[in-house]
Short mmCIF file of C-alpha atoms in Angstrom, two decimals:
data_model
loop_
_atom_site.label_atom_id
_atom_site.label_comp_id
_atom_site.label_asym_id
_atom_site.label_seq_id
_atom_site.Cartn_x
_atom_site.Cartn_y
_atom_site.Cartn_z
CA MET A 172 -0.20 -0.43 -0.37
CA ALA A 173 1.23 3.41 -0.65
CA ASP A 174 1.84 6.14 1.36
CA ARG A 175 -0.85 8.62 1.30
CA PRO A 176 -0.14 11.98 -0.02
CA SER A 177 0.57 14.82 2.36
CA GLY A 178 -1.35 17.96 2.61
CA THR A 179 1.49 20.05 1.08
CA LEU A 180 1.82 17.50 -1.90
CA ILE A 181 -1.85 17.83 -2.37
CA ALA A 182 -1.57 21.71 -2.37
CA ALA A 183 1.04 21.82 -4.75
CA ALA A 184 -0.29 19.02 -6.98
CA MET A 185 -3.72 21.15 -7.19
CA ARG A 186 -1.64 24.13 -8.01
CA CYS A 187 0.12 22.46 -10.78
CA ALA A 188 -3.23 20.94 -12.15
CA LEU A 189 -5.01 24.47 -12.12
CA ALA A 190 -2.00 25.93 -14.05
CA ARG A 191 -1.94 23.54 -16.77
CA ARG A 192 -5.73 23.85 -17.42
CA ARG A 193 -5.79 27.57 -17.05
CA ALA A 194 -2.45 27.38 -19.84
CA LEU A 195 -4.72 25.49 -22.13
CA SER A 196 -7.54 27.88 -21.91
CA THR A 197 -5.11 31.06 -22.54
CA ASN A 198 -3.74 29.39 -25.60
CA ASP A 199 -7.23 28.24 -27.05
CA PRO A 200 -7.82 30.46 -30.25
CA ARG A 201 -11.48 30.19 -29.19
CA PHE A 202 -10.68 32.23 -25.96
CA ALA A 203 -8.57 34.70 -26.99
CA ALA A 204 -10.98 37.44 -25.79
CA VAL A 205 -11.26 35.75 -22.56
CA SER A 206 -9.27 37.72 -19.71
CA ALA A 207 -6.86 35.77 -17.54
CA ALA A 208 -8.81 36.77 -14.70
CA ALA A 209 -12.19 35.46 -15.91
CA ILE A 210 -10.29 32.42 -17.27
CA ALA A 211 -9.10 31.89 -13.22
CA GLU A 212 -12.66 32.42 -12.56
CA ARG A 213 -14.06 29.98 -14.82
CA VAL A 214 -11.39 27.45 -14.31
CA THR A 215 -11.41 25.89 -10.65
CA GLY A 216 -10.13 23.63 -8.37
CA VAL A 217 -12.02 21.15 -5.93
CA VAL A 218 -9.79 19.41 -3.17
CA VAL A 219 -11.88 16.05 -2.49
CA PRO A 220 -11.56 13.61 0.09
CA VAL A 221 -8.33 11.55 -1.14
CA ARG A 222 -9.22 7.99 -2.22
CA GLN A 223 -6.57 5.26 -3.18
CA GLY A 224 -6.84 3.90 -6.66
CA HIS A 225 -4.87 1.38 -7.91
CA ASP A 226 -0.59 1.37 -8.60
CA GLY A 227 -0.27 3.97 -5.90
CA TRP A 228 -2.39 6.39 -7.38
CA TRP A 229 -4.33 8.52 -5.32
CA ARG A 230 -7.51 10.98 -6.25
CA ILE A 231 -6.80 14.43 -4.65
CA GLY A 232 -9.57 16.58 -6.59
CA ALA A 233 -11.19 18.02 -9.39
CA ILE A 234 -10.89 20.52 -12.01
CA VAL A 235 -14.31 22.16 -13.36
CA ASP A 236 -13.56 23.92 -16.45
CA ASP A 237 -16.57 26.07 -17.68
CA LEU A 238 -15.16 27.27 -20.95
CA ALA A 239 -14.23 24.31 -22.22
CA GLU A 240 -16.99 22.16 -20.59
CA GLY A 241 -15.59 19.72 -19.01
CA GLU A 242 -14.29 18.15 -15.47
CA TRP A 243 -10.81 16.15 -14.85
CA ALA A 244 -10.27 14.31 -12.23
CA VAL A 245 -6.88 15.01 -10.53
CA TRP A 246 -4.49 11.68 -9.64
CA VAL A 247 -1.51 11.89 -8.00
CA ASP A 248 1.44 9.17 -7.50
CA PRO A 249 2.92 10.57 -4.34
CA ARG A 250 5.94 7.48 -4.74
CA ARG A 251 7.13 8.96 -8.07
CA ARG A 252 5.79 12.52 -7.73
CA ARG A 253 3.26 12.29 -10.74
CA LEU A 254 0.12 14.00 -11.44
CA ARG A 255 -2.67 12.95 -14.09
CA LEU A 256 -5.60 14.66 -15.04
CA VAL A 257 -8.55 12.29 -16.32
CA ARG A 258 -11.76 13.75 -18.08
CA THR A 259 -15.01 12.68 -16.16
CA PRO A 260 -17.74 11.96 -18.27
CA ALA A 261 -20.66 14.73 -17.96
CA PRO A 262 -23.88 13.02 -16.31
CA PRO A 263 -26.41 12.41 -18.58
CA VAL A 264 -29.36 15.18 -18.78
CA GLU A 265 -32.89 14.28 -17.62
CA GLU A 266 -35.48 15.90 -19.02
CA ILE A 267 -38.71 16.20 -17.03
CA ALA A 268 -41.81 15.68 -18.69
CA PRO A 269 -44.30 18.02 -17.69
CA THR A 270 -47.42 16.79 -15.33
CA PRO A 271 -50.53 16.76 -17.25
CA ARG A 272 -53.93 17.83 -15.85
CA PRO A 273 -56.79 15.43 -16.00
CA ASP A 274 -57.99 17.01 -19.56
CA GLY A 275 -54.59 16.93 -21.19
CA ARG A 276 -53.47 20.29 -20.37
CA TYR A 277 -49.96 21.08 -18.81
CA PHE A 278 -48.49 24.73 -17.90
CA ASP A 279 -45.91 25.80 -20.25
CA GLY A 280 -43.48 27.53 -18.23
CA PHE A 281 -41.42 29.01 -20.92
CA ARG A 282 -44.53 30.41 -22.91
CA ARG A 283 -46.39 30.89 -19.49
CA ARG A 284 -49.47 29.55 -20.98
CA TRP A 285 -51.68 26.39 -20.66
CA VAL A 286 -51.08 24.46 -23.54
CA GLN A 287 -53.17 21.49 -24.59
CA ALA A 288 -51.04 18.07 -25.29
CA GLY A 289 -50.23 17.89 -28.86
CA ALA A 290 -51.28 21.53 -29.96
CA ALA A 291 -48.94 23.85 -31.69
CA THR A 292 -50.40 27.08 -30.30
CA PRO A 293 -51.38 28.03 -26.58
CA ASP A 294 -54.98 27.23 -25.50
CA GLU A 295 -55.81 31.07 -24.38
CA SER A 296 -59.20 30.11 -22.81
CA GLU A 297 -57.57 29.71 -19.49
CA SER A 298 -55.92 31.82 -17.18
CA THR A 299 -52.06 32.26 -17.56
CA GLU A 300 -51.40 31.09 -13.61
CA PRO A 301 -50.88 27.62 -12.86
CA ALA A 302 -53.59 25.97 -10.87
#
């Protein structure tokens, strides 16, 4: 079993991982108009409870990059003093279907109207407030 990474190693690894992700965003032509302060604000790191992986690797944090719309897990091997960023897949977006009333209508929050299921135009016969 490998030794648990120290607090100073975790802090140094997170600083290095953040600097790496911010440098990639700075050099990306899509974000040429974004200032360094805005990149620092939108590319952030979070230290998570340390969890041991395999072969001596420990997960110590996560990098959230709102510019590139991604999240990376930060892994460190304290014996070899190696750092690894692994992209984590985004969770699937779950769409919630509107709850219909007994007569089949539902309140469409985007249009702020009661809509008959399958109708192309909103039903103007009722109030615009949900019941």
